[in-house]
Short mmCIF file of C-alpha atoms and ligand atoms in Angstrom, two decimals:
data_model
loop_
_atom_site.label_atom_id
_atom_site.label_comp_id
_atom_site.label_asym_id
_atom_site.label_seq_id
_atom_site.Cartn_x
_atom_site.Cartn_y
_atom_site.Cartn_z
CA UNK C 1 -18.87 -57.00 -41.32
CA UNK C 2 -18.65 -57.47 -45.04
CA UNK C 3 -20.43 -56.31 -48.18
CA UNK C 4 -19.34 -58.21 -51.28
CA UNK C 5 -16.43 -59.48 -49.21
CA UNK C 6 -15.23 -55.98 -48.20
CA UNK C 7 -15.35 -54.97 -44.49
CA UNK C 8 -17.84 -52.18 -43.85
CA UNK C 9 -19.52 -50.29 -41.04
CA UNK C 10 -22.96 -48.70 -41.00
CA UNK C 11 -21.71 -45.20 -40.06
CA UNK C 12 -18.37 -43.42 -40.34
CA UNK C 13 -17.00 -39.86 -40.36
CA UNK C 14 -16.60 -38.55 -43.92
CA UNK C 15 -13.04 -38.26 -45.27
CA UNK C 16 -13.26 -34.43 -45.28
CA UNK C 17 -14.03 -34.44 -41.53
CA UNK C 18 -17.10 -32.22 -41.94
CA UNK C 19 -19.88 -34.79 -42.22
CA UNK C 20 -20.86 -38.30 -41.36
CA UNK C 21 -21.79 -41.01 -43.85
CA UNK C 22 -24.28 -43.82 -43.37
CA UNK C 23 -25.65 -46.75 -45.31
CA UNK C 24 -29.15 -45.80 -46.48
CA UNK C 25 -31.14 -48.73 -45.09
CA UNK C 26 -34.34 -47.69 -46.85
CA UNK C 27 -32.73 -48.68 -50.17
CA UNK C 28 -31.70 -52.21 -49.08
CA UNK C 29 -31.83 -54.95 -50.21
CA UNK C 30 -32.40 -53.68 -53.74
CA UNK C 31 -29.71 -51.00 -53.84
CA UNK C 32 -26.64 -50.09 -51.81
CA UNK C 33 -26.49 -46.35 -51.22
CA UNK C 34 -24.44 -44.16 -48.94
CA UNK C 35 -25.97 -40.96 -47.56
CA UNK C 36 -23.95 -37.99 -46.34
CA UNK C 37 -25.30 -36.16 -43.28
CA UNK C 38 -23.93 -32.64 -42.97
CA UNK C 39 -26.20 -31.03 -40.36
CA UNK C 40 -27.92 -31.99 -37.14
CA UNK C 41 -31.26 -31.54 -38.95
CA UNK C 42 -30.19 -34.14 -41.52
CA UNK C 43 -29.24 -36.51 -38.70
CA UNK C 44 -32.70 -36.04 -37.18
CA UNK C 45 -34.34 -36.88 -40.51
CA UNK C 46 -32.09 -39.92 -41.02
CA UNK C 47 -33.15 -41.29 -37.61
CA UNK C 48 -36.83 -40.36 -37.93
CA UNK C 49 -37.22 -41.72 -41.47
CA UNK C 50 -35.22 -44.85 -40.67
CA UNK C 51 -32.41 -44.26 -43.15
CA UNK C 52 -30.55 -45.51 -40.08
CA UNK C 53 -32.41 -47.70 -37.61
CA UNK C 54 -31.75 -50.20 -34.86
CA UNK C 55 -31.28 -49.06 -31.27
CA UNK C 56 -27.46 -48.96 -31.05
CA UNK C 57 -27.07 -47.37 -34.49
CA UNK C 58 -29.56 -44.58 -33.87
CA UNK C 59 -27.66 -43.90 -30.64
CA UNK C 60 -24.40 -43.51 -32.53
CA UNK C 61 -26.11 -41.40 -35.21
CA UNK C 62 -27.46 -39.18 -32.44
CA UNK C 63 -23.91 -38.80 -31.11
CA UNK C 64 -22.57 -37.77 -34.51
CA UNK C 65 -25.62 -35.52 -34.87
CA UNK C 66 -24.37 -33.65 -31.79
CA UNK C 67 -20.97 -33.25 -33.48
CA UNK C 68 -22.72 -31.80 -36.55
CA UNK C 69 -24.71 -29.49 -34.26
CA UNK C 70 -21.52 -28.31 -32.52
CA UNK C 71 -19.99 -27.51 -35.92
CA UNK C 72 -22.87 -25.16 -36.57
CA UNK C 73 -23.13 -23.58 -33.11
CA UNK C 74 -21.27 -24.87 -30.06
CA UNK C 75 -23.00 -22.55 -27.57
CA UNK C 76 -24.81 -24.03 -24.55
CA UNK C 77 -28.30 -23.11 -25.73
CA UNK C 78 -27.79 -24.44 -29.25
CA UNK C 79 -26.41 -27.74 -27.97
CA UNK C 80 -29.28 -28.16 -25.50
CA UNK C 81 -31.84 -27.59 -28.27
CA UNK C 82 -30.03 -29.94 -30.67
CA UNK C 83 -29.93 -32.64 -27.97
CA UNK C 84 -33.68 -32.32 -27.49
CA UNK C 85 -34.40 -32.52 -31.23
CA UNK C 86 -32.16 -35.55 -31.73
CA UNK C 87 -33.51 -37.39 -28.67
CA UNK C 88 -37.09 -36.84 -29.82
CA UNK C 89 -36.47 -38.25 -33.32
CA UNK C 90 -37.58 -41.71 -32.14
CA UNK C 91 -39.05 -42.46 -28.71
CA UNK C 92 -38.58 -46.12 -27.84
CA UNK C 93 -34.91 -47.07 -28.19
CA UNK C 94 -33.21 -45.66 -25.11
CA UNK C 95 -29.76 -45.83 -26.74
CA UNK C 96 -30.60 -42.61 -28.60
CA UNK C 97 -31.24 -40.60 -25.44
CA UNK C 98 -28.31 -42.24 -23.68
CA UNK C 99 -25.83 -41.31 -26.42
CA UNK C 100 -27.16 -37.79 -26.97
CA UNK C 101 -27.15 -37.04 -23.24
CA UNK C 102 -23.61 -38.39 -22.91
CA UNK C 103 -22.55 -36.05 -25.73
CA UNK C 104 -24.41 -33.06 -24.29
CA UNK C 105 -22.83 -33.41 -20.85
CA UNK C 106 -19.39 -34.06 -22.34
CA UNK C 107 -19.55 -30.98 -24.55
CA UNK C 108 -20.92 -28.62 -21.91
CA UNK C 109 -17.95 -29.58 -19.73
CA UNK C 110 -15.54 -28.21 -22.39
CA UNK C 111 -14.78 -24.56 -23.18
CA UNK C 112 -16.77 -23.54 -26.27
CA UNK C 113 -13.67 -23.27 -28.47
CA UNK C 114 -12.80 -26.92 -27.89
CA UNK C 115 -16.24 -28.37 -28.38
CA UNK C 116 -16.15 -29.28 -32.06
CA UNK C 117 -13.01 -31.40 -31.72
CA UNK C 118 -14.31 -32.89 -28.46
CA UNK C 119 -17.61 -33.76 -30.13
CA UNK C 120 -16.06 -35.69 -33.03
CA UNK C 121 -13.74 -37.53 -30.63
CA UNK C 122 -16.55 -38.49 -28.24
CA UNK C 123 -18.91 -39.60 -31.02
CA UNK C 124 -16.15 -41.80 -32.42
CA UNK C 125 -15.51 -43.20 -28.92
CA UNK C 126 -19.21 -44.10 -28.62
CA UNK C 127 -19.07 -45.80 -32.03
CA UNK C 128 -15.95 -47.80 -31.08
CA UNK C 129 -17.52 -48.83 -27.76
CA UNK C 130 -20.54 -50.08 -29.66
CA UNK C 131 -18.33 -52.23 -31.88
CA UNK C 132 -16.51 -53.67 -28.83
CA UNK C 133 -19.78 -54.35 -26.99
CA UNK C 134 -21.32 -56.13 -29.94
CA UNK C 135 -18.20 -58.24 -30.49
CA UNK C 136 -18.34 -59.26 -26.80
CA UNK C 137 -22.06 -60.06 -27.09
CA UNK C 138 -21.08 -62.30 -29.99
CA UNK C 139 -18.48 -64.14 -27.91
CA UNK C 140 -20.85 -64.72 -24.96
CA UNK C 141 -23.82 -65.61 -27.12
CA UNK C 142 -21.81 -68.03 -29.28
CA UNK C 143 -21.46 -70.25 -26.20
CA UNK C 144 -25.25 -70.58 -26.07
CA UNK C 145 -25.39 -71.45 -29.77
CA UNK C 146 -22.58 -73.97 -29.37
CA UNK C 147 -24.40 -75.64 -26.43
CA UNK C 148 -27.56 -75.89 -28.54
CA UNK C 149 -25.66 -77.88 -31.20
CA UNK C 150 -26.25 -81.62 -31.08
CA UNK C 151 -23.22 -82.29 -33.28
CA UNK C 152 -25.41 -83.35 -36.19
CA UNK C 153 -27.96 -80.99 -37.71
CA UNK C 154 -27.39 -77.20 -37.82
CA UNK C 155 -28.67 -75.17 -34.90
CA UNK C 156 -31.98 -73.65 -36.00
CA UNK C 157 -32.23 -70.11 -34.64
CA UNK C 158 -35.26 -67.88 -35.04
CA UNK C 159 -34.78 -64.12 -35.00
CA UNK C 160 -37.16 -61.20 -35.34
CA UNK C 161 -36.64 -57.86 -37.09
CA UNK C 162 -33.05 -56.86 -37.78
CA UNK C 163 -30.68 -56.91 -34.85
CA UNK C 164 -27.67 -57.64 -37.01
CA UNK C 165 -24.72 -55.43 -37.88
CA UNK C 166 -27.03 -53.08 -39.78
CA UNK C 167 -28.73 -52.23 -36.47
CA UNK C 168 -25.41 -51.35 -34.83
CA UNK C 169 -22.06 -50.00 -36.02
CA UNK C 170 -20.72 -53.51 -36.61
CA UNK C 171 -21.41 -57.14 -35.61
CA UNK C 172 -24.97 -56.63 -34.36
CA UNK C 173 -26.65 -57.79 -31.17
CA UNK C 174 -28.90 -60.81 -31.85
CA UNK C 175 -26.90 -61.81 -34.92
CA UNK C 176 -23.46 -61.32 -33.33
CA UNK C 177 -23.63 -64.72 -31.54
CA UNK C 178 -24.63 -66.29 -34.86
CA UNK C 179 -21.69 -64.75 -36.74
CA UNK C 180 -19.32 -65.74 -33.91
CA UNK C 181 -20.64 -69.30 -33.78
CA UNK C 182 -20.35 -69.66 -37.55
CA UNK C 183 -16.73 -68.41 -37.34
CA UNK C 184 -16.12 -71.13 -34.75
CA UNK C 185 -17.42 -73.77 -37.14
CA UNK C 186 -20.85 -74.35 -35.58
CA UNK C 187 -23.38 -75.01 -38.35
CA UNK C 188 -26.34 -72.65 -38.09
CA UNK C 189 -29.56 -72.07 -39.97
CA UNK C 190 -31.57 -68.90 -39.25
CA UNK C 191 -35.35 -68.56 -39.49
CA UNK C 192 -35.82 -64.90 -40.41
CA UNK C 193 -39.19 -63.40 -39.44
CA UNK C 194 -40.13 -61.04 -42.27
CA UNK C 195 -41.23 -58.48 -39.60
CA UNK C 196 -44.18 -56.64 -41.00
CA UNK C 197 -44.95 -53.86 -41.48
CA UNK C 198 -41.55 -52.49 -42.53
CA UNK C 199 -39.99 -55.86 -43.30
CA UNK C 200 -36.63 -55.38 -41.56
CA UNK C 201 -36.22 -59.17 -41.40
CA UNK C 202 -37.07 -59.84 -45.05
CA UNK C 203 -35.05 -56.89 -46.35
CA UNK C 204 -32.16 -56.39 -43.94
CA UNK C 205 -31.55 -59.56 -41.92
CA UNK C 206 -31.84 -61.74 -45.00
CA UNK C 207 -29.48 -59.40 -46.90
CA UNK C 208 -26.76 -59.29 -44.28
CA UNK C 209 -26.91 -63.03 -43.54
CA UNK C 210 -26.68 -63.63 -47.29
CA UNK C 211 -23.63 -61.37 -47.54
CA UNK C 212 -21.97 -63.59 -44.92
CA UNK C 213 -23.07 -66.88 -46.41
CA UNK C 214 -25.14 -67.82 -43.35
CA UNK C 215 -27.91 -70.25 -44.36
CA UNK C 216 -31.29 -68.69 -43.68
CA UNK C 217 -34.96 -68.90 -44.61
CA UNK C 218 -37.37 -65.97 -44.53
CA UNK C 219 -40.72 -66.86 -42.97
CA UNK C 220 -44.01 -65.06 -42.56
CA UNK C 221 -44.30 -63.55 -39.10
CA UNK C 222 -47.02 -66.01 -38.20
CA UNK C 223 -44.97 -69.14 -39.01
CA UNK C 224 -42.69 -69.20 -35.97
CA UNK C 225 -45.14 -70.88 -33.57
CA UNK C 226 -45.83 -73.68 -36.03
CA UNK C 227 -42.10 -74.29 -36.60
CA UNK C 228 -41.54 -74.44 -32.84
CA UNK C 229 -44.34 -77.01 -32.45
CA UNK C 230 -42.65 -79.11 -35.14
CA UNK C 231 -39.30 -79.04 -33.30
CA UNK C 232 -37.66 -76.96 -36.02
CA UNK C 233 -36.47 -74.13 -33.77
CA UNK C 234 -33.69 -74.80 -31.22
CA UNK C 235 -33.25 -71.26 -29.99
CA UNK C 236 -34.72 -67.76 -30.41
CA UNK C 237 -32.42 -64.74 -30.23
CA UNK C 238 -33.78 -61.23 -30.56
CA UNK C 239 -32.38 -57.77 -29.93
CA UNK C 240 -33.95 -55.04 -27.85
CA UNK C 241 -34.68 -51.34 -28.00
CA UNK C 242 -35.04 -50.92 -24.26
CA UNK C 243 -34.85 -53.23 -21.26
CA UNK C 244 -36.41 -52.13 -17.99
CA UNK C 245 -34.59 -52.62 -14.69
CA UNK C 246 -36.73 -55.71 -13.95
CA UNK C 247 -35.62 -57.47 -17.17
CA UNK C 248 -38.75 -56.82 -19.27
CA UNK C 249 -37.61 -56.62 -22.91
CA UNK C 250 -39.04 -54.13 -25.38
CA UNK C 251 -38.40 -55.02 -29.01
CA UNK C 252 -39.96 -54.83 -32.47
CA UNK C 253 -43.68 -55.51 -32.58
CA UNK C 254 -44.34 -59.26 -32.70
CA UNK C 255 -41.49 -60.25 -30.40
CA UNK C 256 -43.90 -60.93 -27.51
CA UNK C 257 -45.88 -63.47 -29.57
CA UNK C 258 -42.65 -65.30 -30.42
CA UNK C 259 -41.71 -65.41 -26.74
CA UNK C 260 -45.13 -66.85 -25.83
CA UNK C 261 -44.77 -69.56 -28.47
CA UNK C 262 -41.21 -70.28 -27.34
CA UNK C 263 -42.32 -70.70 -23.72
CA UNK C 264 -45.14 -73.06 -24.73
CA UNK C 265 -42.70 -75.16 -26.74
CA UNK C 266 -39.76 -75.10 -24.30
CA UNK C 267 -37.56 -73.25 -26.77
CA UNK C 268 -34.97 -70.97 -25.08
CA UNK C 269 -35.71 -67.32 -25.81
CA UNK C 270 -32.77 -64.91 -25.41
CA UNK C 271 -32.41 -61.16 -25.87
CA UNK C 272 -29.00 -59.76 -26.85
CA UNK C 273 -28.18 -56.13 -26.10
CA UNK C 274 -25.46 -53.75 -24.95
CA UNK C 275 -25.51 -51.82 -21.65
CA UNK C 276 -26.77 -48.71 -23.48
CA UNK C 277 -30.11 -50.50 -24.07
CA UNK C 278 -30.83 -50.95 -20.35
CA UNK C 279 -32.95 -48.20 -18.85
CA UNK C 280 -32.23 -48.36 -15.13
CA UNK C 281 -34.68 -45.53 -14.49
CA UNK C 282 -37.69 -47.63 -15.51
CA UNK C 283 -38.86 -50.25 -13.03
CA UNK C 284 -40.97 -52.21 -15.52
CA UNK C 285 -41.50 -52.62 -19.23
CA UNK C 286 -45.00 -51.17 -19.25
CA UNK C 287 -43.42 -47.77 -18.56
CA UNK C 288 -41.56 -47.84 -21.90
CA UNK C 289 -42.98 -45.42 -24.50
CA UNK C 290 -44.11 -47.33 -27.58
CA UNK C 291 -43.60 -45.58 -30.91
CA UNK C 292 -46.73 -45.28 -33.09
CA UNK C 293 -45.72 -45.07 -36.73
CA UNK C 294 -47.61 -44.11 -39.86
CA UNK C 295 -50.61 -46.26 -40.84
CA UNK C 296 -49.20 -46.20 -44.38
CA UNK C 297 -46.56 -48.71 -43.28
CA UNK C 298 -49.41 -51.17 -42.65
CA UNK C 299 -51.69 -50.32 -45.57
CA UNK C 300 -48.94 -50.40 -48.21
CA UNK C 301 -45.90 -52.44 -49.18
CA UNK C 302 -42.85 -51.42 -51.20
CA UNK C 303 -40.76 -53.74 -53.34
CA UNK C 304 -39.02 -54.31 -56.63
CA UNK C 305 -40.98 -55.17 -59.74
CA UNK C 306 -39.81 -57.82 -62.20
CA UNK C 307 -38.35 -55.10 -64.43
CA UNK C 308 -36.38 -53.53 -61.60
CA UNK C 309 -38.58 -50.60 -60.57
CA UNK C 310 -39.24 -49.86 -56.88
CA UNK C 311 -42.98 -49.51 -56.36
CA UNK C 312 -45.33 -49.02 -53.43
CA UNK C 313 -48.73 -50.69 -53.61
CA UNK C 314 -51.81 -50.51 -51.39
CA UNK C 315 -52.78 -53.74 -49.59
CA UNK C 316 -55.97 -52.73 -47.84
CA UNK C 317 -59.37 -51.47 -48.99
CA UNK C 318 -59.42 -47.73 -49.44
CA UNK C 319 -60.83 -46.21 -46.28
CA UNK C 320 -59.87 -49.04 -43.87
CA UNK C 321 -58.13 -47.65 -40.84
CA UNK C 322 -54.81 -49.12 -39.70
CA UNK C 323 -52.85 -48.93 -36.45
CA UNK C 324 -49.10 -49.29 -36.25
CA UNK C 325 -47.55 -49.76 -32.79
CA UNK C 326 -43.88 -50.37 -33.62
CA UNK C 327 -42.75 -52.20 -30.49
CA UNK C 328 -44.03 -54.51 -27.77
CA UNK C 329 -42.82 -55.63 -24.37
CA UNK C 330 -41.94 -59.22 -23.57
CA UNK C 331 -42.30 -59.80 -19.82
CA UNK C 332 -39.10 -60.96 -18.13
CA UNK C 333 -40.62 -64.32 -17.14
CA UNK C 334 -40.74 -65.29 -20.83
CA UNK C 335 -37.06 -64.47 -21.40
CA UNK C 336 -34.57 -67.29 -20.76
CA UNK C 337 -31.49 -65.09 -20.68
CA UNK C 338 -30.10 -61.67 -21.50
CA UNK C 339 -26.84 -61.68 -23.45
CA UNK C 340 -24.74 -58.56 -22.88
CA UNK C 341 -21.14 -57.50 -23.42
CA UNK C 342 -20.44 -58.54 -19.81
CA UNK C 343 -21.92 -62.03 -20.10
CA UNK C 344 -25.29 -63.75 -19.84
CA UNK C 345 -27.73 -63.15 -16.98
CA UNK C 346 -31.26 -63.96 -15.92
CA UNK C 347 -33.92 -61.51 -17.10
CA UNK C 348 -34.56 -60.03 -13.67
CA UNK C 349 -33.45 -57.10 -11.54
CA UNK C 350 -31.13 -59.44 -9.66
CA UNK C 351 -29.70 -60.93 -12.85
CA UNK C 352 -28.97 -57.54 -14.41
CA UNK C 353 -27.41 -56.22 -11.20
CA UNK C 354 -25.12 -59.26 -11.09
CA UNK C 355 -23.60 -58.08 -14.37
CA UNK C 356 -23.82 -54.36 -13.57
CA UNK C 357 -23.19 -54.14 -9.80
CA UNK C 358 -22.33 -50.44 -10.10
CA UNK C 359 -26.05 -49.79 -10.73
CA UNK C 360 -26.90 -51.09 -7.25
CA UNK C 361 -25.97 -47.80 -5.63
CA UNK C 362 -28.16 -45.91 -8.08
CA UNK C 363 -31.18 -48.24 -7.70
O1 MRU I 401 -37.65 -49.88 -35.80
P1 MRU I 401 -36.25 -50.39 -35.85
O2 MRU I 401 -35.89 -51.09 -37.12
O3 MRU I 401 -35.24 -49.33 -35.48
O4 MRU I 401 -36.24 -51.46 -34.69
C1 MRU I 401 -35.10 -52.20 -34.35
C2 MRU I 401 -35.50 -53.39 -33.61
O5 MRU I 401 -36.51 -53.45 -32.97
C3 MRU I 401 -34.62 -54.55 -33.70
O6 MRU I 401 -35.40 -55.67 -33.70
C4 MRU I 401 -33.65 -54.70 -32.61
O7 MRU I 401 -33.94 -55.79 -31.85
C5 MRU I 401 -33.30 -53.63 -31.71
S1 MRU I 401 -31.89 -52.92 -32.38
C6 MRU I 401 -30.60 -54.06 -32.19
#
């Protein structure tokens, strides 16, 4: 996707071939910075501190983290330890474990002397697959957007958090259908949930939609239900960090409330995600580990002052405790459809297996 009209990705191997570079998402939307990751430890920090975030992107960063680890020590023990450290950097998005495990198994199958080259090649393959998957999600999801268009007013789509190209290598998951529909000439307006506490909607989704000229309005997280009651939302599309085998969708905290409001107001509620987000080993969403993040994310807010300084301020009384569960689970019965790179299916075990029949043998 584009920044100031120039095509860009969120992660890429550095020109010298010894590092990987990423967009520092903690600086957006106020500054555009690129960060160079030279070691596996730096990749762990980038994932943990959300310099990179979004399920598919942390998976790809984990893959490149394994390449950085192999550069340092390509022995079996070192790679096993690196895989554990990278996988543990964030607990909820299954893409991270999926990508790191794929790298680990791939590298252990090579003689030690070939592992560095194999690691860079495999990490790049994972990144390219992510781009292809997201582009296909865009094509399939655009059909849903097109069908929601009455030929007159723009399709009003509500999204939560950031599941755009910044959450992936390119295109995005929830926003890919929007970009594809806009390219096809379907007029769209996006309601962007600000997504407290970290504000991925207000900071990142608004920024990337703005870069692409997609009309959008940032709303407080609590506004979505009201807008649905007023008939101002035609469709909800969200991403996901992990989908259980029964179609329960885990996503950024607050997604469940949007799904409840959508159901009550007969607004279709779709989740868009690549195959790497489906955890076939978990029967139901309540088994998904939910990340607990720092209370400081709730008690403070960071932004730009009128004179251009970035400042963090406290919002709560000193001494008030805060809790910060980062994700919630939307039960499958509230999800109208799951949009994947293979097409759209019902949010159910049967629906998912229709698109991924090869998982039948394993289930
Ligand atoms: O905590 P984050 O920013 O990594 O969480 C990402 C999300 O939850 C997104 O909403 C998204 O739906 C999953 S990534 C496409």
